[in-house]
CSV table of C-alpha atoms and ligand atoms in Angstrom, one decimal:
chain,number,residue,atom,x,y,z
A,1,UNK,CA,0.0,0.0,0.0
A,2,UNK,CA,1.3,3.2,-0.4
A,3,UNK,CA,2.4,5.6,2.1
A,4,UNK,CA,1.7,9.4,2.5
A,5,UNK,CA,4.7,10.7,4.6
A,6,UNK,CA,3.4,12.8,7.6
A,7,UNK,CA,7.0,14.1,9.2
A,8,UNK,CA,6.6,16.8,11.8
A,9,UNK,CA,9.0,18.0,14.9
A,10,UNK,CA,7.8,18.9,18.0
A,11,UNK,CA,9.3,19.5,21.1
A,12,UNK,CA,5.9,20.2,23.2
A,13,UNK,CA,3.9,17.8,21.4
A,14,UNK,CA,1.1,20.3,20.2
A,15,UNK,CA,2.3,19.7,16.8
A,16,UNK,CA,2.8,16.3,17.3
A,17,UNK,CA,-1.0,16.1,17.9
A,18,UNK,CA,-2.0,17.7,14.3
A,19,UNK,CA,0.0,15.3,12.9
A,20,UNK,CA,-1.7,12.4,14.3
A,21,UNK,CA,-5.1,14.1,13.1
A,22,UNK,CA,-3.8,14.6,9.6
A,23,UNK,CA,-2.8,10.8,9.8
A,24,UNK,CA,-6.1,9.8,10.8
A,25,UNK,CA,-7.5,11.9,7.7
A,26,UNK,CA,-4.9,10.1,5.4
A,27,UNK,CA,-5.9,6.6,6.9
A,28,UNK,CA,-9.9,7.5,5.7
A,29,UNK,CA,-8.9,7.1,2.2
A,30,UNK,CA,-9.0,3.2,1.2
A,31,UNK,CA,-5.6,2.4,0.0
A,32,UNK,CA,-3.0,4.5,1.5
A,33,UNK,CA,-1.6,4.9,4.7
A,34,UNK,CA,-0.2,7.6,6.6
A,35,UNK,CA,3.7,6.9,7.2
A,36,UNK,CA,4.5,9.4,10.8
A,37,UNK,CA,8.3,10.5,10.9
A,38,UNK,CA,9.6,13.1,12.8
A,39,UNK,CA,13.4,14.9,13.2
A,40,UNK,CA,16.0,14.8,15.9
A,41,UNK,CA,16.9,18.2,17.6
A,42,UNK,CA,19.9,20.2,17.2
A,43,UNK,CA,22.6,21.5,19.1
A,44,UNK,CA,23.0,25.0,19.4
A,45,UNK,CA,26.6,24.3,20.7
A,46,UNK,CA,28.0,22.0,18.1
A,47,UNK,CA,27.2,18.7,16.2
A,48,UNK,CA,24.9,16.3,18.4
A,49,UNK,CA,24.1,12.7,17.7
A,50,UNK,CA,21.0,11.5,18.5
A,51,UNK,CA,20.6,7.9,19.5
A,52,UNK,CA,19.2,6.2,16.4
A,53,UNK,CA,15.9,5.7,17.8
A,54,UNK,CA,13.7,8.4,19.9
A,55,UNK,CA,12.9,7.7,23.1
A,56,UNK,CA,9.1,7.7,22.3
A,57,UNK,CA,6.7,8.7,18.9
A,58,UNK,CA,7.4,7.8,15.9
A,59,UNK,CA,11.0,6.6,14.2
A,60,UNK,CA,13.4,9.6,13.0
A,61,UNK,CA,12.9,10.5,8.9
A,62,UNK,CA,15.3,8.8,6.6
A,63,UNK,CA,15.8,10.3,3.2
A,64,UNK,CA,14.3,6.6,1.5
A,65,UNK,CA,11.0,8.3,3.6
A,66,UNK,CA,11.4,10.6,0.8
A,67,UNK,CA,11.8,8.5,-2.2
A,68,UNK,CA,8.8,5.9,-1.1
A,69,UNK,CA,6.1,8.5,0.2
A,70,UNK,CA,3.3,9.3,-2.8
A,71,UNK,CA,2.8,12.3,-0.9
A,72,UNK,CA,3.8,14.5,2.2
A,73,UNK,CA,2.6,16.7,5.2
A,74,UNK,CA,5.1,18.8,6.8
A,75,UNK,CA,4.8,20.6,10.6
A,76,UNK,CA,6.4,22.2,12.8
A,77,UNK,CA,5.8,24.6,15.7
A,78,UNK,CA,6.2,28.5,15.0
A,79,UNK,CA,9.2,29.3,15.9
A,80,UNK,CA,9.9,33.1,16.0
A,81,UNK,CA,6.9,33.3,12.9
A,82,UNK,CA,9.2,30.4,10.7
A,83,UNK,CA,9.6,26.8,11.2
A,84,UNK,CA,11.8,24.8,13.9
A,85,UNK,CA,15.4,25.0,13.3
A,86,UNK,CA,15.6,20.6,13.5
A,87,UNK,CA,13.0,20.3,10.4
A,88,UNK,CA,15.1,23.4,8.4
A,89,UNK,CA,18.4,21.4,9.1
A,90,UNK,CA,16.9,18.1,7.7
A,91,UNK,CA,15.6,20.0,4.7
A,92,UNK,CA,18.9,21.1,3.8
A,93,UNK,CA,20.5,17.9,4.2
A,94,UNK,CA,17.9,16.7,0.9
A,95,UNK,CA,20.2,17.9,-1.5
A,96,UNK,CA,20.4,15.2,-3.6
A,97,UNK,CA,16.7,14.3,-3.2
A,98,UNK,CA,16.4,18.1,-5.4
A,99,UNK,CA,18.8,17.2,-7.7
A,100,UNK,CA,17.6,13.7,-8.4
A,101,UNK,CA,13.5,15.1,-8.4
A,102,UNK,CA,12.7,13.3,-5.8
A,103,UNK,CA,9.8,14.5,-4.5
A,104,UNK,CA,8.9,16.3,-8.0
A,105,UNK,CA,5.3,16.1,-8.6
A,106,UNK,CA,3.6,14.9,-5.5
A,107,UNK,CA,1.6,16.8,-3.2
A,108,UNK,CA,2.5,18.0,0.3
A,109,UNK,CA,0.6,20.1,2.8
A,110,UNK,CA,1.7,22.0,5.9
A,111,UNK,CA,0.9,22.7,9.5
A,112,UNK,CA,1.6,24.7,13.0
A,113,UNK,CA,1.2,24.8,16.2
A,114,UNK,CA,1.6,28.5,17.9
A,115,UNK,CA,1.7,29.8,21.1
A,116,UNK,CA,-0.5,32.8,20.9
A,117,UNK,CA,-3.0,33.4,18.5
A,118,UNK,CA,-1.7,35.7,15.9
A,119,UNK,CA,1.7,34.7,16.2
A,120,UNK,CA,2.5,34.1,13.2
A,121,UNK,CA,0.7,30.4,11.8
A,122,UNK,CA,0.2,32.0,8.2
A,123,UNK,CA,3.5,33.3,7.8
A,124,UNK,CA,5.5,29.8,8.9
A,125,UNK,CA,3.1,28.3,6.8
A,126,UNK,CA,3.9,29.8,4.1
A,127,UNK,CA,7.7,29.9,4.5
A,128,UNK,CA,7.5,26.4,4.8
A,129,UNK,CA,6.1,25.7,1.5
A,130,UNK,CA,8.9,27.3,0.0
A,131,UNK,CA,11.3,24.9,0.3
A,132,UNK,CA,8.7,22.1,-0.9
A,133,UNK,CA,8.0,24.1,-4.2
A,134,UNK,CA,12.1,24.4,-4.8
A,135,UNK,CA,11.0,20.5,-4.5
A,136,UNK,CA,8.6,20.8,-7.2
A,137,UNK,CA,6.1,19.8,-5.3
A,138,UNK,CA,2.1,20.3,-5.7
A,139,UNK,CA,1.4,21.9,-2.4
A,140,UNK,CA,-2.2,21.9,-1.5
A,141,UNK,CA,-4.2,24.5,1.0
A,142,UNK,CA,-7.5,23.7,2.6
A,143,UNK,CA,-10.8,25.0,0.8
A,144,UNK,CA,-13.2,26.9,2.7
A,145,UNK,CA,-15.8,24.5,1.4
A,146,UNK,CA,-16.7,21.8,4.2
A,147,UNK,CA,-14.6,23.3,6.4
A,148,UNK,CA,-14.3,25.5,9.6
A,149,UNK,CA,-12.3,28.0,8.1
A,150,UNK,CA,-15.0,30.7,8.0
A,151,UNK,CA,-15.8,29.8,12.0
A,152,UNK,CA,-13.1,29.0,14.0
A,153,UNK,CA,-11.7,31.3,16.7
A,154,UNK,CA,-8.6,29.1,17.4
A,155,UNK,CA,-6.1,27.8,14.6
A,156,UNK,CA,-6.9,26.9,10.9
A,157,UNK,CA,-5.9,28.9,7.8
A,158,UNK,CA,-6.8,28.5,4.2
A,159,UNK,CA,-3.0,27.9,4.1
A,160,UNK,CA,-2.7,24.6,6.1
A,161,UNK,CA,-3.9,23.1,9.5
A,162,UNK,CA,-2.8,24.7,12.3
A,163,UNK,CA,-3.5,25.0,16.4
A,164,UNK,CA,-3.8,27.6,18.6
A,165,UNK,CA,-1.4,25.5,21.8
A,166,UNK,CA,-1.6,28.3,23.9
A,167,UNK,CA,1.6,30.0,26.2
A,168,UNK,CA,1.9,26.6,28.1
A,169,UNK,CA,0.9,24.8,25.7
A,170,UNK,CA,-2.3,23.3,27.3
A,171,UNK,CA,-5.0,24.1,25.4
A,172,UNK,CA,-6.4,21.1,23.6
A,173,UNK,CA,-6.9,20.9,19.9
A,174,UNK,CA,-10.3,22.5,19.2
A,175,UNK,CA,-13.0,20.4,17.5
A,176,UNK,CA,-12.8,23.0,14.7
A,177,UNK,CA,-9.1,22.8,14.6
A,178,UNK,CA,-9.4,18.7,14.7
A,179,UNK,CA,-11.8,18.7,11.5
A,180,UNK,CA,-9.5,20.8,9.4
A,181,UNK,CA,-5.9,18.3,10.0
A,182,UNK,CA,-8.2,15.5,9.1
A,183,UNK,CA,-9.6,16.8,6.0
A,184,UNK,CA,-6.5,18.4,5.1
A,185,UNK,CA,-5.1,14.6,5.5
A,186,UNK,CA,-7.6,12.7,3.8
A,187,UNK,CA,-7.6,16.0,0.9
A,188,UNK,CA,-3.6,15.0,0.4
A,189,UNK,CA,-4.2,11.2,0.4
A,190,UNK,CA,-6.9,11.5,-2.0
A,191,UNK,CA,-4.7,13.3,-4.4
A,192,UNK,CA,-1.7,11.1,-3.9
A,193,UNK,CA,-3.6,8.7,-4.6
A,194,UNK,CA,-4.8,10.1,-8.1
A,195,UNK,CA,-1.5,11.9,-8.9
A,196,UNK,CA,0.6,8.4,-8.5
A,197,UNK,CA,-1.4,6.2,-11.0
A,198,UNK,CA,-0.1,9.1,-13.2
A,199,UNK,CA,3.3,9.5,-11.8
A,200,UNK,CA,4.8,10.9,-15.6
A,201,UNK,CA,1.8,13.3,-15.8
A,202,UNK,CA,1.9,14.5,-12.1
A,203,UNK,CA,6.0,15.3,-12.7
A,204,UNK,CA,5.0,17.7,-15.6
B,1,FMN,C1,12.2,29.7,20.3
B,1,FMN,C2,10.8,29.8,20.3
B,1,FMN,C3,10.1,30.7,19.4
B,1,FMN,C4,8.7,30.7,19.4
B,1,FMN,N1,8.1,31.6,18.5
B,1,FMN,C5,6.8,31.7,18.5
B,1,FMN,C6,6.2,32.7,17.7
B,1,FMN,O1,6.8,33.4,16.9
B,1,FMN,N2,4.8,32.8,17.7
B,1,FMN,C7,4.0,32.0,18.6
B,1,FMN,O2,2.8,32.2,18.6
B,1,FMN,N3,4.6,31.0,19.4
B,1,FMN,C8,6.0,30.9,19.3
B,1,FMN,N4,6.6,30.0,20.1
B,1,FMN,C9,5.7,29.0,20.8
B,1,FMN,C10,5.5,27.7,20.1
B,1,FMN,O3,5.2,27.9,18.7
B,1,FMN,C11,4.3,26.9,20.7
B,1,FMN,O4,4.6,26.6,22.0
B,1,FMN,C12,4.1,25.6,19.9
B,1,FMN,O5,2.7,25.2,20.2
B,1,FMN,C13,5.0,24.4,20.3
B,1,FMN,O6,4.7,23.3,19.5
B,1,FMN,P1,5.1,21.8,20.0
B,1,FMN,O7,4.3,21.5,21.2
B,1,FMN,O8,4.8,21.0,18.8
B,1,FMN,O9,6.6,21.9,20.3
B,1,FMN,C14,7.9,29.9,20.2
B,1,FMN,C15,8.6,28.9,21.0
B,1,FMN,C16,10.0,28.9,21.1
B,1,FMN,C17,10.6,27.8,22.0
């Protein structure tokens, strides 16, 4: 079956709780399934190694996560209105995946988690799509049709999901919040799905 790559950091786990939604979304749609990966910290002091497995969640990203995914959703936590330092330093490491197209043609998505409201969701969101479309990636936003979008006074944008966590990161994801990762999910599966029974079409 194929897999739609859902690969996220998060150090509070507010993030970490979209992506589980958005996997659940992805899981709706018969014949794919959602593929969780995340990214080890960094050091601000000098190279760190991570022990090759984290001590809980899902397994670190591999760059073959990469080449077998039909599809990808990326998150991260706002950091300072832009993503998370760990997921930037993996997506610089994917220089070959660029040069060999890679990940040319298939969709992605994106998603947040902030601390305060208007703290800047949109603009990480859409800084993190740049790096996807140097990809050549189809990166997909979430209609207002069927959705929250028009309603919700916590997170969701027509530029990805995203949650509103709070400064201590306790509030819980909203209902409205919850119904936007999951469509947005079961939204990228679907087109995966299309776009990779025409995988010469999709790379145009
Ligand atoms: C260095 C740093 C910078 C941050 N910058 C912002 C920001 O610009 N806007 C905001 O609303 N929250 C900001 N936050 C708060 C996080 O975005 C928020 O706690 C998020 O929900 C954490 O997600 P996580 O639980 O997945 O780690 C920042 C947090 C840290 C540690």
């Amino acid at each position: 079956m194929p897999d739609v790559l859902v690969l996220y950091y998060s150090r509070h786990g507010s993030t970490r709780k979209l992506a589980e939604l958005i996997a659940s979304g992805i899981e709706r749609v018969p014949g794919v399934q959602a593929r969780l990966r995340t990214v080890p910290p960094v050091s601000t002091v000098c190279e760190a190694t991570a022990p090759d497995i984290p001590d809980e969640g899902p397994p670190y990203v591999e760059l073959r996560d990469l080449h077998e995914c039909i599809g990808l959703a990326l998150g991260s936590p706002t950091r300072f209105g832009n993503m998370a330092a760990p997921m930037k330093y993996f997506l610089d490491g994917t220089i070959a995946e660029w040069l060999g197209g890679t990940l040319t043609g298939k969709p992605a998505c994106v998603f947040t988690s902030t601390g305060s409201l208007h703290g800047g969701q949109e603009a990480t969101l859409l800084s993190m799509m740049l790096p996807l479309l140097h990809h050549g990636m189809l990166v997909l936003g979430l209609p207002y049709g069927n959705t929250p979008l028009m309603t919700t006074s916590g997170g969701g944008t027509p530029y990805g999901p995203s949650h509103h966590a709070g400064g201590d990161n306790a509030r819980a994801v909203s209902d409205d919040e919850a119904t936007m990762a999951i469509a947005m999910g079961q939204r990228l599966a679907e087109t995966a799905l299309r776009l990779s029974v025409a995988p010469a079409a999709a790379a145009r």
